Coordinates of C-alpha atoms in Angstrom, one line a residue:
Chain A
X184 CA 44.2 178.3 85.7
X185 CA 45.2 175.4 83.5
X186 CA 48.7 174.2 83.2
X187 CA 50.0 172.4 80.2
X188 CA 51.5 169.0 80.9
X189 CA 53.2 166.8 78.3
X190 CA 52.9 163.0 78.7
X191 CA 55.2 160.7 76.8
X192 CA 54.6 157.0 76.2
X193 CA 57.7 155.0 76.9
X194 CA 58.7 151.4 76.5
X195 CA 60.4 150.0 79.6
X196 CA 63.9 149.7 78.3
X197 CA 67.2 150.9 79.5
X198 CA 68.2 154.3 78.1
X199 CA 64.8 155.4 77.0
X200 CA 64.4 158.1 79.6
X201 CA 67.9 159.4 78.8
X202 CA 66.9 159.8 75.2
X203 CA 64.1 162.1 76.2
X204 CA 66.2 164.2 78.6
X205 CA 68.9 164.5 76.0
X206 CA 66.4 166.0 73.5
X207 CA 65.2 168.5 76.1
X208 CA 68.7 169.4 77.2
X209 CA 69.8 170.1 73.6
X210 CA 66.8 172.4 73.1
X211 CA 67.5 174.2 76.3
X212 CA 64.2 173.1 77.8
X213 CA 64.0 173.1 81.6
X214 CA 61.9 170.6 83.5
X215 CA 59.8 172.1 86.2
X216 CA 58.1 169.0 87.4
X217 CA 58.4 165.4 86.5
X218 CA 56.5 162.2 87.3
X219 CA 56.9 158.7 86.0
X220 CA 54.1 156.2 86.1
X221 CA 55.0 152.6 85.2
X222 CA 53.6 149.2 84.6
X223 CA 55.6 146.0 83.9
X224 CA 55.6 146.7 80.2
X225 CA 55.5 150.5 79.6
X226 CA 55.7 153.8 81.4
X227 CA 54.2 157.2 81.0
X228 CA 56.5 160.2 81.7
X229 CA 54.7 163.4 82.7
X230 CA 56.5 166.6 82.4
X231 CA 55.9 170.3 83.1
X232 CA 58.5 172.4 81.3
X233 CA 59.3 176.0 80.9
X234 CA 58.6 176.1 77.2
X235 CA 55.8 173.6 76.6
X236 CA 55.0 174.6 73.0
X237 CA 58.6 174.2 71.9
X238 CA 58.9 170.9 73.9
X239 CA 55.9 169.4 72.2
X240 CA 57.2 170.4 68.8
X241 CA 60.7 169.0 69.3
X242 CA 59.5 165.8 71.0
X243 CA 57.1 165.1 68.2
X244 CA 59.7 165.8 65.7
X245 CA 62.0 163.3 67.4
X246 CA 59.3 160.6 67.0
X247 CA 58.0 160.4 70.6
X248 CA 54.4 159.5 71.3
X249 CA 53.1 162.4 73.3
X250 CA 49.9 163.9 74.5
X251 CA 49.2 167.3 75.9
X252 CA 46.9 167.5 78.9
X253 CA 45.6 170.3 81.1
X254 CA 46.4 169.9 84.8
X255 CA 45.9 172.1 87.8
X256 CA 48.7 173.4 90.0
X257 CA 47.8 174.1 93.6
X258 CA 50.0 175.8 96.1
X259 CA 49.9 174.1 99.5
X260 CA 51.6 175.0 102.8
X261 CA 54.8 173.1 103.4
X262 CA 53.7 171.9 106.8
X263 CA 52.1 168.7 108.3
X264 CA 48.5 168.6 107.1
X265 CA 49.1 170.9 104.2
X266 CA 48.1 168.4 101.6
X267 CA 45.4 166.9 103.8
X268 CA 43.3 170.1 103.9
X269 CA 43.3 170.4 100.2
X270 CA 42.3 166.7 99.7
X271 CA 39.5 167.2 102.1
X272 CA 37.9 169.6 99.6
X273 CA 38.1 166.9 96.9
X274 CA 36.7 164.2 99.2
X275 CA 33.7 166.4 100.4
X276 CA 32.8 167.1 96.8
X277 CA 33.3 163.5 95.7
X278 CA 35.7 164.6 93.1
X279 CA 38.2 161.9 92.1
X280 CA 41.8 162.5 91.2
X281 CA 43.3 160.6 88.3
X282 CA 46.8 161.2 89.5
X283 CA 49.0 163.8 91.2
X284 CA 52.6 164.6 91.9
X285 CA 54.3 167.4 93.7
X286 CA 57.4 169.5 93.8
X287 CA 58.8 172.1 96.2
X288 CA 59.1 175.7 95.1
X289 CA 62.3 177.2 96.4
X290 CA 61.4 181.0 96.1
X291 CA 58.3 180.8 98.3
X292 CA 59.0 177.8 100.4
X293 CA 55.8 176.3 99.4
X294 CA 54.9 173.0 97.8
X295 CA 53.1 172.8 94.5
X296 CA 50.8 169.8 93.7
X297 CA 50.1 169.0 90.1
X298 CA 46.6 167.4 89.9
X299 CA 44.8 165.7 87.0
X300 CA 41.1 165.3 87.3
X301 CA 38.3 164.4 85.0
X302 CA 36.4 167.6 85.5
X303 CA 38.9 170.4 85.8
X304 CA 36.4 173.3 85.7
X305 CA 34.6 172.0 88.6
X306 CA 37.8 171.2 90.5
X307 CA 39.1 174.7 90.0
X308 CA 35.9 176.2 91.4
X309 CA 35.9 174.0 94.4
X310 CA 39.5 174.7 95.1
X311 CA 39.2 178.4 94.7
X312 CA 36.0 178.5 96.9
X313 CA 38.0 176.5 99.5
X314 CA 40.6 179.2 99.5
X315 CA 43.4 177.2 97.8
X316 CA 45.9 179.2 95.8
X317 CA 46.2 178.0 92.2
X318 CA 49.0 178.9 89.8
X319 CA 48.5 179.9 86.2
X320 CA 50.5 178.2 83.5
X321 CA 52.9 181.0 83.0
X322 CA 53.6 181.1 86.7
X323 CA 54.5 177.4 86.8
X324 CA 56.6 177.5 83.6
X325 CA 58.7 180.4 85.0
X326 CA 59.2 179.2 88.5
Chain B
X2 CA 49.8 93.5 66.2
X3 CA 51.1 93.4 62.6
X4 CA 49.3 95.1 59.7
X5 CA 50.3 93.3 56.5
X6 CA 49.8 96.3 54.3
X7 CA 52.7 98.0 56.0
X8 CA 55.1 95.3 54.7
X9 CA 53.9 95.2 51.0
X10 CA 56.5 94.8 48.3
X11 CA 57.0 98.2 46.6
X12 CA 55.3 97.1 43.4
X13 CA 52.3 95.8 45.2
X14 CA 52.0 99.0 47.2
X15 CA 52.1 101.0 44.0
X16 CA 49.4 98.9 42.4
X17 CA 47.2 99.4 45.4
X18 CA 47.9 103.1 45.4
X19 CA 47.1 103.5 41.7
X20 CA 43.8 101.6 42.0
X21 CA 42.8 103.8 44.9
X22 CA 44.0 107.0 43.2
X23 CA 41.8 106.3 40.2
X24 CA 38.9 105.6 42.4
X25 CA 39.2 108.7 44.5
X26 CA 39.9 110.8 41.4
X27 CA 36.7 109.5 39.8
X28 CA 34.7 110.3 43.0
X29 CA 36.1 113.8 43.1
X30 CA 35.6 114.4 39.4
X31 CA 31.9 113.5 39.8
X32 CA 31.3 115.4 43.0
X33 CA 33.6 118.4 43.4
X34 CA 33.5 121.2 41.0
X35 CA 37.0 122.3 41.9
X36 CA 38.6 119.0 40.9
X37 CA 36.4 118.5 37.8
X38 CA 37.6 121.8 36.6
X39 CA 41.2 120.9 37.4
X40 CA 40.9 117.7 35.3
X41 CA 39.1 119.5 32.5
X42 CA 41.8 122.2 32.4
X43 CA 44.3 119.5 31.7
X44 CA 42.1 117.9 29.1
X45 CA 42.2 114.8 31.2
X46 CA 39.8 112.3 32.8
X47 CA 40.4 110.3 35.9
X48 CA 40.3 107.2 33.7
X49 CA 43.4 108.6 31.9
X50 CA 45.5 108.1 35.1
X51 CA 47.8 105.2 34.2
X52 CA 50.6 105.7 36.7
X53 CA 51.2 107.5 40.0
X54 CA 53.4 110.0 38.0
X55 CA 50.3 111.3 36.2
X56 CA 49.2 112.8 39.5
X57 CA 52.0 115.4 39.2
X58 CA 50.1 117.3 36.5
X59 CA 47.3 118.2 38.8
X60 CA 47.3 121.5 40.7
X61 CA 48.0 121.6 44.4
X62 CA 45.2 122.0 46.9
X63 CA 46.0 124.1 50.0
X64 CA 44.5 126.0 52.8
X65 CA 43.7 128.9 50.4
X66 CA 41.7 126.5 48.3
X67 CA 39.7 125.4 51.3
X68 CA 39.1 129.0 52.3
X69 CA 37.8 129.8 48.8
X70 CA 35.3 126.9 49.1
X71 CA 34.4 127.5 52.7
X72 CA 32.6 125.9 54.3
X73 CA 31.2 122.9 52.3
X74 CA 32.4 123.5 48.7
X75 CA 35.0 120.8 48.9
X76 CA 32.7 118.2 50.4
X77 CA 32.2 115.3 47.9
X78 CA 29.3 113.6 49.7
X79 CA 25.9 114.9 50.7
X80 CA 25.6 116.1 54.3
X81 CA 23.4 113.1 55.1
X82 CA 26.5 110.9 54.9
X83 CA 28.7 113.2 57.0
X84 CA 29.2 111.9 60.6
X85 CA 31.7 114.4 61.9
X86 CA 33.1 117.8 61.0
X87 CA 36.5 119.1 62.2
X88 CA 38.5 122.3 61.5
X89 CA 41.9 123.8 62.0
X90 CA 43.3 127.3 61.8
X91 CA 42.8 129.0 58.5
X92 CA 45.1 131.8 57.4
X93 CA 42.6 134.4 58.5
X94 CA 39.4 134.2 60.6
X95 CA 37.8 131.2 59.1
X96 CA 38.9 127.7 59.9
X97 CA 39.6 125.1 57.3
X98 CA 36.8 122.5 57.3
X99 CA 37.1 118.8 56.9
X100 CA 34.4 116.1 57.1
X101 CA 34.2 112.4 57.8
X102 CA 31.8 109.8 56.7
X103 CA 31.3 106.6 58.7
X104 CA 34.0 104.9 56.7
X105 CA 36.3 107.9 57.1
X106 CA 36.1 107.5 60.9
X107 CA 36.9 103.8 60.4
X108 CA 39.9 104.6 58.3
X109 CA 41.0 107.2 60.9
X110 CA 40.6 104.7 63.7
X111 CA 42.6 102.2 61.7
X112 CA 45.5 104.4 60.9
X113 CA 45.6 105.7 64.4
X114 CA 45.5 102.2 65.8
X115 CA 48.3 101.3 63.5
X116 CA 50.2 104.3 64.7
X117 CA 49.9 103.3 68.3
X118 CA 50.8 99.7 67.5
X119 CA 53.9 100.9 65.6
X120 CA 55.2 102.5 68.8
X121 CA 54.7 99.2 70.6
X122 CA 51.3 99.9 72.1
X123 CA 48.8 97.0 72.4
X124 CA 45.3 96.3 73.7
X125 CA 46.8 95.8 77.1
X126 CA 47.8 99.4 77.4
X127 CA 46.2 102.2 79.3
X128 CA 46.4 105.3 77.2
X129 CA 46.1 108.8 78.8
X130 CA 45.1 111.1 76.0
X131 CA 46.1 114.6 76.8
X132 CA 45.5 116.0 73.3
X133 CA 42.6 118.5 73.2
X134 CA 39.2 117.0 72.4
X135 CA 37.1 119.2 70.2
X136 CA 37.2 120.7 66.8
X137 CA 41.0 120.1 66.8
X138 CA 41.5 116.5 65.5
X139 CA 44.2 115.5 68.0
X140 CA 42.0 114.3 70.9
X141 CA 39.3 112.4 69.0
X142 CA 41.8 110.9 66.5
X143 CA 43.9 109.3 69.3
X144 CA 40.7 108.3 71.0
X145 CA 39.3 106.4 67.9
X146 CA 42.7 104.7 67.4
X147 CA 42.8 103.5 71.0
X148 CA 39.3 102.1 70.7
X149 CA 40.2 100.3 67.5
X150 CA 43.3 98.8 69.1
X151 CA 41.3 97.7 72.1
X152 CA 43.4 99.6 74.6
X153 CA 41.8 101.3 77.6
X154 CA 41.6 105.1 77.0
X155 CA 41.5 107.8 79.6
X156 CA 40.1 110.8 77.7
X157 CA 41.8 113.6 79.7
X158 CA 42.0 116.3 77.0
X159 CA 44.6 119.0 77.5
X160 CA 45.4 120.9 80.6
X161 CA 44.7 120.2 84.3
X162 CA 48.2 119.0 85.1
X163 CA 47.6 118.1 88.7
X164 CA 44.7 115.9 87.7
X165 CA 46.7 114.4 84.8
X166 CA 49.4 113.3 87.2
X167 CA 47.0 112.2 89.9
X168 CA 45.1 109.9 87.5
X169 CA 48.3 108.8 85.8
X170 CA 49.4 107.4 89.2
X171 CA 46.0 106.0 90.2
X172 CA 45.2 104.4 86.9
X173 CA 48.7 103.2 86.2
X174 CA 48.8 104.8 82.7
X175 CA 51.3 103.2 80.3
X176 CA 51.1 105.5 77.3
X177 CA 50.8 109.3 77.3
X178 CA 49.7 111.1 74.2
X179 CA 50.2 114.9 74.1
X180 CA 52.4 117.5 72.5
X181 CA 56.2 117.0 73.3
X182 CA 56.3 120.3 75.1
X183 CA 53.4 119.4 77.3
X184 CA 55.1 116.1 78.3
X185 CA 58.1 118.1 79.5
X186 CA 55.9 120.6 81.3
X187 CA 54.0 117.7 83.0
X188 CA 57.3 116.2 84.2
X189 CA 58.4 119.5 85.7
X190 CA 55.0 119.8 87.3
X191 CA 55.3 116.2 88.7
X192 CA 58.6 117.2 90.3
X193 CA 56.9 120.2 91.9
X194 CA 54.3 117.8 93.4
X195 CA 57.1 115.6 94.7
X196 CA 56.3 112.9 92.2
X197 CA 59.3 111.3 90.5
X198 CA 58.3 111.0 86.8
X199 CA 60.8 108.2 86.4
X200 CA 58.9 106.1 88.9
X201 CA 55.5 106.2 87.1
X202 CA 54.2 103.3 85.1
X203 CA 54.5 105.3 81.9
X204 CA 56.5 103.5 79.2
X205 CA 55.6 105.2 75.9
X206 CA 55.0 108.8 74.9
X207 CA 53.3 109.3 71.5
X208 CA 54.0 112.9 70.9
X209 CA 53.2 115.3 68.1
X210 CA 51.2 118.3 66.8
X211 CA 54.3 120.5 67.0
X212 CA 57.9 120.4 65.8
X213 CA 60.5 119.0 68.1
X214 CA 64.0 117.7 67.9
X215 CA 66.0 114.7 68.9
X216 CA 67.6 116.7 71.7
X217 CA 64.1 117.3 73.1
X218 CA 63.3 113.6 72.7
X219 CA 66.4 112.6 74.7
X220 CA 65.3 115.0 77.4
X221 CA 61.8 113.6 77.5
X222 CA 62.9 110.0 77.5
X223 CA 65.4 110.8 80.3
X224 CA 63.1 112.7 82.5
X225 CA 60.2 110.2 82.3
X226 CA 62.3 107.1 81.6
X227 CA 60.1 106.2 78.6
X228 CA 60.4 105.8 74.8
X229 CA 59.1 108.9 73.1
X230 CA 57.8 108.7 69.5
X231 CA 57.0 111.4 67.0
X232 CA 53.6 111.2 65.4
X233 CA 52.5 113.3 62.4
X234 CA 49.2 114.3 61.1
X235 CA 47.1 117.2 59.9
X236 CA 43.3 117.7 59.9
X237 CA 43.2 118.3 56.2
X238 CA 44.5 114.8 55.6
X239 CA 42.7 113.0 58.4
X240 CA 44.1 114.2 61.7
X241 CA 46.8 112.4 63.8
X242 CA 47.8 109.0 62.4
X243 CA 49.2 110.0 59.0
X244 CA 52.8 108.9 60.0
X245 CA 54.6 107.7 63.1
X246 CA 58.0 106.4 64.2
X247 CA 58.7 102.8 65.0
X248 CA 61.1 101.5 67.6
X249 CA 64.0 102.5 65.3
X250 CA 63.1 106.2 65.8
X251 CA 64.6 107.2 62.5
X252 CA 61.9 108.6 60.3
X253 CA 58.1 108.4 60.5
X254 CA 56.4 105.6 58.6
X255 CA 53.7 107.2 56.5
X256 CA 50.7 105.0 55.9
X257 CA 51.0 105.1 52.2
X258 CA 48.2 102.8 51.5
X259 CA 45.9 105.6 52.6
X260 CA 48.0 108.7 52.1
X261 CA 50.0 109.0 48.9
X262 CA 53.1 111.1 49.6
X263 CA 55.2 113.3 47.3
X264 CA 58.0 115.5 48.2
X265 CA 58.4 118.5 45.8
X266 CA 60.5 121.6 45.4
X267 CA 58.1 124.3 46.7
X268 CA 59.4 126.7 44.1
X269 CA 59.4 124.7 40.9
X270 CA 56.8 122.2 41.9
X271 CA 59.0 119.4 40.6
X272 CA 59.6 116.2 42.7
X273 CA 62.9 116.2 44.6
X274 CA 65.3 113.3 44.7
X275 CA 64.8 110.7 47.4
X276 CA 66.3 111.9 50.6
X277 CA 66.3 115.5 49.6
X278 CA 64.3 118.2 51.4
X279 CA 61.1 119.5 49.9
X280 CA 57.5 120.2 50.7
X281 CA 55.4 117.2 51.6
X282 CA 52.3 116.8 49.4
X283 CA 49.7 114.2 50.3
X284 CA 46.8 112.7 48.3
X285 CA 44.2 111.0 50.4
X286 CA 43.5 107.7 48.7
X287 CA 40.6 106.5 50.8
X288 CA 38.8 109.5 52.2
X289 CA 35.2 109.9 51.2
X290 CA 33.8 113.1 52.6
X291 CA 36.7 115.5 51.9
X292 CA 39.4 113.7 49.9
X293 CA 42.1 116.0 48.6
X294 CA 44.3 115.4 45.6
X295 CA 47.9 116.8 46.1
X296 CA 47.3 118.6 49.4
X297 CA 50.2 121.0 50.0
X298 CA 51.1 120.5 53.7
X299 CA 53.7 123.3 53.6
X300 CA 55.8 121.1 55.9
X301 CA 59.4 120.6 54.8
X302 CA 60.6 117.0 55.0
X303 CA 62.8 114.4 53.3
X304 CA 61.5 111.0 52.4
X305 CA 63.0 107.5 51.8
X306 CA 61.5 104.4 50.3
X307 CA 64.2 102.2 51.8
X308 CA 62.9 99.2 53.8
X309 CA 63.1 100.1 57.5
X310 CA 66.2 98.4 59.0
X311 CA 64.6 98.5 62.4
X312 CA 61.1 97.1 61.9
X313 CA 61.1 95.8 58.3
X314 CA 58.1 97.9 57.2
X315 CA 58.2 98.9 53.6
X316 CA 56.0 102.0 54.0
X317 CA 58.0 105.1 53.1
X318 CA 59.5 107.1 55.9
X319 CA 59.4 110.9 56.2
X320 CA 61.9 112.8 58.3
X321 CA 60.8 115.0 61.2
X322 CA 59.3 118.3 60.1
X323 CA 62.3 120.5 59.2
X324 CA 60.5 123.7 58.6
X325 CA 57.6 125.3 56.8
X326 CA 57.2 126.9 53.4
X327 CA 54.8 129.5 54.9
X328 CA 54.8 131.6 58.0
X329 CA 52.7 129.3 60.1
X330 CA 53.7 128.9 63.7
X331 CA 52.9 126.0 65.9
X332 CA 52.3 127.2 69.5
X333 CA 51.4 124.6 72.1
X334 CA 50.2 122.3 69.3
X335 CA 47.9 125.0 67.8
X336 CA 48.6 126.4 64.3
X337 CA 48.9 130.1 64.3
X338 CA 49.2 132.4 61.2
X339 CA 50.4 135.9 61.6
X340 CA 47.7 137.0 59.2
X341 CA 45.1 135.9 61.8
X342 CA 46.5 138.4 64.3
X343 CA 46.8 141.1 61.7
X344 CA 43.1 140.7 60.8
X345 CA 42.2 141.3 64.5
X346 CA 44.5 144.3 64.8
X347 CA 43.0 145.9 61.7
X348 CA 39.6 145.9 63.5
X349 CA 41.0 147.8 66.5
X350 CA 41.3 151.4 65.7
X351 CA 43.6 152.4 68.6
X352 CA 46.4 150.4 67.2
X353 CA 48.6 150.6 64.1
X354 CA 48.6 147.5 61.9
X355 CA 52.3 147.1 62.7
X356 CA 53.0 144.2 65.0
X357 CA 55.6 141.7 65.8
X358 CA 55.2 138.2 67.3
X359 CA 57.8 136.9 69.7
X360 CA 57.7 133.2 70.4
X361 CA 59.7 131.9 73.3
X362 CA 59.7 128.8 75.4
X363 CA 59.3 129.6 79.1
X364 CA 60.3 126.4 80.9
X365 CA 58.6 123.7 78.7
X366 CA 55.8 125.7 77.3
X367 CA 55.6 128.1 74.4
X368 CA 54.8 131.8 75.0
X369 CA 53.5 134.1 72.3
X370 CA 54.0 137.8 72.8
X371 CA 52.2 140.1 70.5
X372 CA 53.9 143.5 70.3
X373 CA 51.5 146.1 69.1
X374 CA 52.2 149.8 68.2
X375 CA 49.9 152.2 69.9
X376 CA 48.4 154.8 67.7
X377 CA 49.4 158.3 68.7
X378 CA 45.9 159.6 68.2
X379 CA 44.6 157.3 70.9
X380 CA 47.5 157.5 73.4
X381 CA 46.1 158.3 76.7
X382 CA 48.3 159.4 79.6
X383 CA 46.2 157.3 82.0
X384 CA 47.6 153.9 82.8
X385 CA 44.3 152.2 83.2
X386 CA 43.1 153.3 79.7
X387 CA 46.2 151.8 78.1
X388 CA 45.9 148.7 80.2
X389 CA 42.3 148.3 79.2
X390 CA 43.3 148.6 75.6
X391 CA 46.0 145.9 76.0
X392 CA 43.5 143.7 77.7
X393 CA 41.0 144.2 74.9
X394 CA 43.5 143.4 72.2
X395 CA 44.5 140.3 74.2
X396 CA 41.0 139.1 74.4
X397 CA 40.2 139.7 70.7
X398 CA 43.3 137.8 69.7
X399 CA 42.6 134.9 72.1
X400 CA 39.1 134.6 70.7
X401 CA 40.5 134.0 67.2
X402 CA 43.6 131.9 68.1
X403 CA 42.1 129.9 71.0
X404 CA 45.4 130.1 72.9
X405 CA 46.6 132.5 75.6
X406 CA 48.8 135.3 74.4
X407 CA 50.7 138.2 76.0
X408 CA 50.1 141.6 74.5
X409 CA 52.8 144.3 74.8
X410 CA 52.0 147.9 73.8
X411 CA 55.0 149.5 72.2
X412 CA 55.8 153.0 70.9
X413 CA 54.7 153.9 67.4
X414 CA 57.4 153.4 64.7
X415 CA 59.5 151.1 66.9
X416 CA 58.7 147.9 65.1
X417 CA 61.2 147.5 62.3
X418 CA 59.7 148.3 58.9
X419 CA 61.3 146.2 56.3
X420 CA 61.3 146.5 52.6
X421 CA 58.8 144.1 51.1
X422 CA 57.8 141.3 53.3
X423 CA 57.7 142.4 56.9
X424 CA 59.6 140.4 59.5
X425 CA 56.7 139.6 61.7
X426 CA 57.9 136.7 63.7
X427 CA 60.9 136.3 66.1
X428 CA 61.1 132.7 67.1
X429 CA 63.4 132.3 70.1
X430 CA 62.6 128.7 70.7
X431 CA 65.5 126.3 70.3
X432 CA 63.9 123.3 68.9

């Protein structure tokens, strides 16, 4: 139930993001989900792509500072309260979320939340027990 | 107040210097192994010194020498005679250590009193001393000089700008002593408090401990409506009070009856012609606890022996500091060596030993930014982990440097690698 996410350390300077997208475009790598966290000095770009193994290899080769992480992809209903019912499960179990971001999946009309937690195994169990649909890596990459 | 020794005929000054040079050389030969060896290596005894030129044969002493003999190896008196110990930044973690006997404190008081007097200060002045008190010699040096002169001293130490300005107005301060950049900062701060710096009772600024320019002097004089004088000193020689400007403001009179100056070519070690740039080398003629023969200041100056057309003093004059022969930076009056920062980073495993220092002047005050490459192995994709790392590096560096720095984490391999000596410092200050 783990999904591979690639994080890239970026200095805050004009054109840096474009350098990353240019590498990905050249290698025919498609971005499934993207999130950018930033501070005044640096940013962290988090990506889920269709070919994570290739992406890691090429980004590293191009000299980017990257890290691979396992995240969880939860399907939620695209309706008011959809996210809330999932977060209730986390709150009840006192499980904290490091960060999350979402995207909309056009084939199924559902929203997908990417979630990073400290204890993924426990989170997966709680989510499954709570009836939340989780996507496998391959499912996300091929969306 | 006039000190006759500042007006000696050149030959009389030379005679006084030679007598004192022989005396201090004898003292060092008898009490400090480093200097005894230096004389022995030359097959020379202090009694063989027949002219000031003979000094040129002796090796230079510098911060490295002091580091080798840290902490007390260069002391030439027993600790029972030491009254005060000071230190300044070493090139790595350890400071350079200097000591003062009772007589050294008297000499320090005298040269500092002479320095204040040289700028026009008298016993009637109220001196607000905003140099830091502590291990740094700035604060106490000025303090002793003011006591000796008989002026009233307000020992403010550095910082606390609001209080500085409040008391300056209430006490009717006439002389301000601090770094030039702090005097500018204080003026800006005054304006933000709706105080017109031009309307204070201040008439003289005795400013030093960092390089500055005539342009900056004009700015300071204009904004405060005062006369601003450059003062020079370094802890290894005595602290502040080694040289100072007179009302002519063209060159700093060096108190050559206590500090014998030479200006040499840093590469060849040979003396340069009068008026040419070179490294200032000073021999302390009267110090007792830690006298040094031929101390390499690493400061680039030129020097003239011409009688001062403005004040008539015959003591030689050095120019403003024109540069350094090493990579030392002076930030807010504090000496900083890139190697100090490097030694901190080497202790932190999450970073690469690649770094760059960017010095800039934000408003009136210097800012030091340390750019550090993050090690890929430790790159976390959580902001708080990286921020905690940045904070830790900042604290470790500040512990060593004693000044606030800004730490910026940068991507690995982004700091320019250069062939040979790395370009570690980008100084954006226009001074």
